[in-house]
mmCIF file of C-alpha atoms and ligand atoms in Angstrom:
data_model
loop_
_atom_site.group_PDB
_atom_site.id
_atom_site.type_symbol
_atom_site.label_atom_id
_atom_site.label_comp_id
_atom_site.label_asym_id
_atom_site.label_seq_id
_atom_site.Cartn_x
_atom_site.Cartn_y
_atom_site.Cartn_z
ATOM 1 C CA MET I 29 -25.831 1.233 -1.179
ATOM 2 C CA TRP I 30 -25.998 -1.676 1.178
ATOM 3 C CA GLY I 31 -26.149 0.368 4.338
ATOM 4 C CA LEU I 32 -24.338 -0.485 7.480
ATOM 5 C CA PHE I 33 -22.580 -3.796 7.372
ATOM 6 C CA LEU I 34 -20.596 -4.885 10.380
ATOM 7 C CA PHE I 35 -17.594 -7.037 9.817
ATOM 8 C CA LEU I 36 -15.164 -8.043 12.534
ATOM 9 C CA ILE I 37 -11.809 -9.498 11.693
ATOM 10 C CA ALA I 38 -11.313 -12.662 13.714
ATOM 11 C CA ALA I 39 -8.554 -12.753 16.311
ATOM 12 C CA THR I 40 -5.206 -14.008 15.059
ATOM 13 C CA GLY I 41 -5.053 -17.787 14.985
ATOM 14 C CA GLY I 42 -2.426 -19.692 16.884
ATOM 15 C CA ALA I 43 -1.115 -16.889 19.067
ATOM 16 C CA LEU I 44 -1.148 -17.624 22.774
ATOM 17 C CA ILE I 45 -1.971 -14.066 23.711
ATOM 18 C CA PRO I 46 -4.485 -12.758 21.194
ATOM 19 C CA GLU I 47 -3.147 -9.598 19.613
ATOM 20 C CA PRO I 48 -5.573 -6.707 19.425
ATOM 21 C CA GLU I 49 -6.944 -6.496 15.906
ATOM 22 C CA VAL I 50 -8.277 -3.765 13.676
ATOM 23 C CA GLN I 51 -12.067 -3.648 13.614
ATOM 24 C CA ILE I 52 -13.397 -3.040 10.136
ATOM 25 C CA GLN I 53 -16.828 -1.665 9.462
ATOM 26 C CA VAL I 54 -17.828 -1.301 5.804
ATOM 27 C CA LEU I 55 -20.006 1.787 5.515
ATOM 28 C CA GLU I 56 -20.460 1.853 1.741
ATOM 29 C CA LYS I 57 -19.515 -0.609 -0.958
ATOM 30 C CA PRO I 58 -19.887 -0.162 -4.721
ATOM 31 C CA PHE I 59 -21.815 -2.760 -6.724
ATOM 32 C CA ILE I 60 -19.018 -3.117 -9.209
ATOM 33 C CA CYS I 61 -15.597 -3.971 -7.859
ATOM 34 C CA ARG I 62 -13.044 -4.785 -10.534
ATOM 35 C CA ARG I 63 -10.062 -4.722 -8.271
ATOM 36 C CA LYS I 64 -9.359 -5.027 -4.571
ATOM 37 C CA THR I 65 -6.472 -3.523 -2.646
ATOM 38 C CA LYS I 66 -3.510 -5.672 -1.739
ATOM 39 C CA ASN I 67 0.009 -5.135 -0.427
ATOM 40 C CA GLY I 68 2.183 -3.132 -2.811
ATOM 41 C CA ASP I 69 -0.732 -1.205 -4.352
ATOM 42 C CA MET I 70 -0.801 2.563 -4.231
ATOM 43 C CA LEU I 71 -4.008 3.891 -2.697
ATOM 44 C CA LEU I 72 -5.552 7.325 -2.994
ATOM 45 C CA VAL I 73 -7.697 8.017 0.063
ATOM 46 C CA HIS I 74 -9.643 10.639 1.866
ATOM 47 C CA SER I 75 -9.476 10.053 5.584
ATOM 48 C CA GLU I 76 -10.679 11.443 8.854
ATOM 49 C CA GLY I 77 -9.138 10.392 12.146
ATOM 50 C CA PHE I 78 -10.856 10.506 15.534
ATOM 51 C CA LEU I 79 -9.842 9.659 19.085
ATOM 52 C CA GLU I 80 -12.096 6.849 20.279
ATOM 53 C CA LYS I 81 -12.023 8.207 23.841
ATOM 54 C CA ASN I 82 -13.889 11.460 23.168
ATOM 55 C CA GLY I 83 -14.574 11.542 19.431
ATOM 56 C CA THR I 84 -12.179 14.442 18.799
ATOM 57 C CA MET I 85 -11.142 14.699 15.168
ATOM 58 C CA PHE I 86 -7.365 14.944 14.935
ATOM 59 C CA TYR I 87 -6.962 14.730 11.187
ATOM 60 C CA SER I 88 -8.988 15.206 8.035
ATOM 61 C CA THR I 89 -7.865 15.318 4.431
ATOM 62 C CA TYR I 90 -11.050 17.288 3.697
ATOM 63 C CA LYS I 91 -9.868 20.105 5.963
ATOM 64 C CA GLU I 92 -6.107 19.818 5.742
ATOM 65 C CA ASN I 93 -3.972 19.111 2.708
ATOM 66 C CA ASN I 94 -6.037 21.655 0.703
ATOM 67 C CA GLY I 95 -8.905 19.187 0.709
ATOM 68 C CA GLN I 96 -6.900 16.802 -1.468
ATOM 69 C CA PRO I 97 -6.867 13.028 -0.919
ATOM 70 C CA VAL I 98 -3.455 11.453 -0.248
ATOM 71 C CA TRP I 99 -1.492 8.646 -1.894
ATOM 72 C CA PHE I 100 0.325 5.928 0.041
ATOM 73 C CA THR I 101 1.549 2.410 -0.632
ATOM 74 C CA LEU I 102 -0.228 -0.405 1.208
ATOM 75 C CA GLY I 103 1.684 -3.018 3.186
ATOM 76 C CA ILE I 104 5.126 -1.437 3.354
ATOM 77 C CA LYS I 105 4.831 0.297 6.727
ATOM 78 C CA GLU I 106 4.567 3.709 5.101
ATOM 79 C CA VAL I 107 1.488 4.181 7.282
ATOM 80 C CA ILE I 108 0.515 2.813 10.710
ATOM 81 C CA LYS I 109 -0.003 -0.948 10.976
ATOM 82 C CA GLY I 110 -3.702 -0.387 11.536
ATOM 83 C CA TRP I 111 -4.012 1.021 8.014
ATOM 84 C CA ASP I 112 -1.872 -1.698 6.427
ATOM 85 C CA LYS I 113 -4.125 -4.299 8.045
ATOM 86 C CA GLY I 114 -7.441 -2.483 7.887
ATOM 87 C CA LEU I 115 -7.420 -1.360 4.239
ATOM 88 C CA GLN I 116 -6.905 -4.745 2.583
ATOM 89 C CA ASP I 117 -9.348 -6.120 -0.038
ATOM 90 C CA MET I 118 -10.977 -2.742 -0.465
ATOM 91 C CA CYS I 119 -12.798 -1.621 -3.625
ATOM 92 C CA ILE I 120 -12.573 1.786 -5.284
ATOM 93 C CA GLY I 121 -15.546 3.772 -3.976
ATOM 94 C CA GLU I 122 -15.698 1.773 -0.762
ATOM 95 C CA LYS I 123 -15.947 3.580 2.552
ATOM 96 C CA ARG I 124 -14.747 2.012 5.779
ATOM 97 C CA LYS I 125 -14.607 2.835 9.427
ATOM 98 C CA ILE I 126 -11.659 1.167 11.077
ATOM 99 C CA THR I 127 -10.923 1.054 14.793
ATOM 100 C CA VAL I 128 -7.210 0.799 15.492
ATOM 101 C CA PRO I 129 -5.874 -0.308 18.906
ATOM 102 C CA PRO I 130 -2.848 1.653 20.221
ATOM 103 C CA SER I 131 -0.424 -1.182 19.418
ATOM 104 C CA LEU I 132 -1.332 -0.891 15.718
ATOM 105 C CA GLY I 133 -1.422 2.909 15.850
ATOM 106 C CA TYR I 134 0.906 5.281 17.675
ATOM 107 C CA GLY I 135 1.485 3.034 20.675
ATOM 108 C CA LYS I 136 2.702 4.084 24.078
ATOM 109 C CA GLU I 137 4.391 7.214 22.760
ATOM 110 C CA GLY I 138 1.481 8.788 20.902
ATOM 111 C CA LYS I 139 2.133 11.494 18.344
ATOM 112 C CA GLY I 140 1.189 15.187 18.178
ATOM 113 C CA LYS I 141 -2.494 15.500 19.057
ATOM 114 C CA ILE I 142 -2.642 11.776 19.770
ATOM 115 C CA ALA I 143 -2.093 10.939 23.449
ATOM 116 C CA PRO I 144 -0.154 7.813 24.453
ATOM 117 C CA ASP I 145 -2.169 4.564 24.319
ATOM 118 C CA SER I 146 -4.950 6.027 22.170
ATOM 119 C CA THR I 147 -7.387 3.873 20.271
ATOM 120 C CA LEU I 148 -8.050 5.569 16.930
ATOM 121 C CA ILE I 149 -11.020 5.579 14.608
ATOM 122 C CA PHE I 150 -10.578 6.363 10.925
ATOM 123 C CA VAL I 151 -13.226 6.865 8.287
ATOM 124 C CA ILE I 152 -11.618 6.128 4.957
ATOM 125 C CA ASP I 153 -12.835 6.664 1.395
ATOM 126 C CA LEU I 154 -10.874 4.814 -1.262
ATOM 127 C CA MET I 155 -10.722 7.004 -4.353
ATOM 128 C CA GLU I 156 -8.285 5.127 -6.567
ATOM 129 C CA ILE I 157 -5.886 2.162 -6.760
ATOM 130 C CA ARG I 158 -2.705 2.172 -8.847
ATOM 131 C CA ASN I 159 -0.074 -0.445 -9.426
ATOM 132 C CA GLY I 160 2.666 0.154 -6.909
ATOM 133 C CA PRO I 161 6.281 0.009 -8.073
ATOM 134 C CA ARG I 162 6.462 -3.445 -6.478
ATOM 135 C CA SER I 163 3.142 -4.866 -7.587
ATOM 136 C CA HIS I 164 2.644 -8.064 -9.584
ATOM 137 C CA GLU I 165 1.233 -5.921 -12.378
ATOM 138 C CA SER I 166 4.453 -3.917 -12.591
ATOM 139 C CA PHE I 167 6.480 -7.121 -12.561
ATOM 140 C CA GLN I 168 4.473 -8.591 -15.443
ATOM 141 C CA GLU I 169 4.913 -5.370 -17.374
ATOM 142 C CA MET I 170 8.683 -5.587 -16.958
ATOM 143 C CA ASP I 171 8.944 -9.329 -17.590
ATOM 144 C CA LEU I 172 8.911 -9.153 -21.393
ATOM 145 C CA ASN I 173 9.430 -12.881 -22.082
ATOM 146 C CA ASP I 174 7.090 -14.074 -19.299
ATOM 147 C CA ASP I 175 9.613 -16.366 -17.646
ATOM 148 C CA TRP I 176 8.824 -14.958 -14.197
ATOM 149 C CA LYS I 177 12.223 -13.442 -13.729
ATOM 150 C CA LEU I 178 13.708 -10.113 -14.729
ATOM 151 C CA SER I 179 16.937 -10.044 -16.674
ATOM 152 C CA LYS I 180 19.213 -7.005 -16.695
ATOM 153 C CA ALA I 181 18.077 -6.287 -20.268
ATOM 154 C CA GLU I 182 14.429 -6.270 -19.172
ATOM 155 C CA VAL I 183 15.095 -3.930 -16.257
ATOM 156 C CA LYS I 184 17.109 -1.665 -18.538
ATOM 157 C CA ALA I 185 14.368 -1.566 -21.161
ATOM 158 C CA TYR I 186 11.859 -0.665 -18.476
ATOM 159 C CA LEU I 187 14.023 2.113 -17.039
ATOM 160 C CA LYS I 188 14.612 3.553 -20.498
ATOM 161 C CA ALA I 189 10.895 3.623 -21.220
ATOM 162 C CA GLU I 190 10.193 5.239 -17.848
ATOM 163 C CA PHE I 191 12.836 7.907 -18.338
ATOM 164 C CA GLU I 192 11.578 8.636 -21.842
ATOM 165 C CA LYS I 193 8.015 8.855 -20.557
ATOM 166 C CA HIS I 194 9.150 11.565 -18.168
ATOM 167 C CA GLY I 195 11.052 13.389 -20.874
ATOM 168 C CA SER I 196 14.544 12.666 -19.545
ATOM 169 C CA GLU I 197 17.426 12.036 -21.882
ATOM 170 C CA VAL I 198 18.566 8.463 -21.993
ATOM 171 C CA ASN I 199 22.181 8.127 -21.019
ATOM 172 C CA GLU I 200 23.567 4.611 -21.630
ATOM 173 C CA THR I 201 26.263 4.725 -18.974
ATOM 174 C CA HIS I 202 23.888 6.082 -16.411
ATOM 175 C CA HIS I 203 21.469 3.238 -17.114
ATOM 176 C CA GLU I 204 24.169 0.573 -16.834
ATOM 177 C CA VAL I 205 25.121 1.920 -13.421
ATOM 178 C CA LEU I 206 21.499 2.126 -12.336
ATOM 179 C CA VAL I 207 20.756 -1.447 -13.416
ATOM 180 C CA GLU I 208 23.864 -2.744 -11.617
ATOM 181 C CA SER I 209 22.900 -0.998 -8.404
ATOM 182 C CA ILE I 210 19.329 -2.331 -8.645
ATOM 183 C CA PHE I 211 20.601 -5.895 -9.077
ATOM 184 C CA GLU I 212 23.048 -5.492 -6.223
ATOM 185 C CA LYS I 213 20.146 -4.733 -3.907
ATOM 186 C CA GLU I 214 17.333 -6.836 -5.359
ATOM 187 C CA ASP I 215 19.006 -9.973 -6.689
ATOM 188 C CA GLU I 216 19.343 -11.551 -3.265
ATOM 189 C CA ASP I 217 20.589 -14.959 -4.445
ATOM 190 C CA SER I 218 22.916 -13.368 -7.055
ATOM 191 C CA ASP I 219 21.750 -15.574 -9.935
ATOM 192 C CA GLY I 220 21.655 -12.617 -12.319
ATOM 193 C CA PHE I 221 17.864 -12.386 -12.341
ATOM 194 C CA ILE I 222 15.301 -10.725 -10.122
ATOM 195 C CA SER I 223 12.663 -13.332 -9.381
ATOM 196 C CA ALA I 224 9.022 -12.489 -8.693
ATOM 197 C CA ARG I 225 9.664 -13.298 -5.058
ATOM 198 C CA GLU I 226 12.694 -11.041 -4.900
ATOM 199 C CA PHE I 227 10.756 -8.266 -6.610
ATOM 200 C CA THR I 228 7.452 -8.130 -4.790
ATOM 201 C CA TYR I 229 7.090 -7.126 -1.208
ATOM 202 C CA VAL I 230 6.912 -9.982 1.223
ATOM 203 C CA HIS I 231 5.453 -8.897 4.520
ATOM 204 C CA ASP I 232 4.524 -12.027 6.403
ATOM 205 C CA GLU I 233 4.643 -10.159 9.693
ATOM 206 C CA LEU I 234 1.621 -8.046 8.794
HETATM 207 CA CA1 CA D 5 12.007 -12.293 -18.001
HETATM 208 CA CA1 CA D 6 17.784 -13.746 -8.148
#
């Protein structure tokens, strides 16, 4: 392994008051990296959380959760902002230490064992990456004719295949209703297609 490799994310450009950023320290990196994490991916991680103030561990997947790593989706605010920002471009097998300022963690309120205004340190092992339901890979899989938009027929075909994969009976009426409700929500410009932009997560605020 490459040993300790310090890498600081530069302060946000353009902002008048520089926002506190996540500090990323890469502890281990694999030689082969076929894929890097990005928003919309599902990540399987082991993690340990510490309070920066006194080094107290407040969470560990090795000790809690029956020692099992946990899945979450990156970039959709399922986790604290510090994770969404600090676990980008990560390889499977990579280990990082990220330092998260309170504003990107649990803020002024704190949470459970975490006191208000706590800076947090996480050591994170990335075990696996999977295509999230909103990833480009999933979109390409659904877009059968490669025209970069999803028709109702394409969405229906995908749903059918998914239901069959999970051993559920395919009910035509049920699928029609499901497809309609998906388009109602996702087809923002009501042109009868779900575009790549409409489909994938857009999180410019991250
Ligand atoms: Ca298409
Ligand atoms: Ca549309």
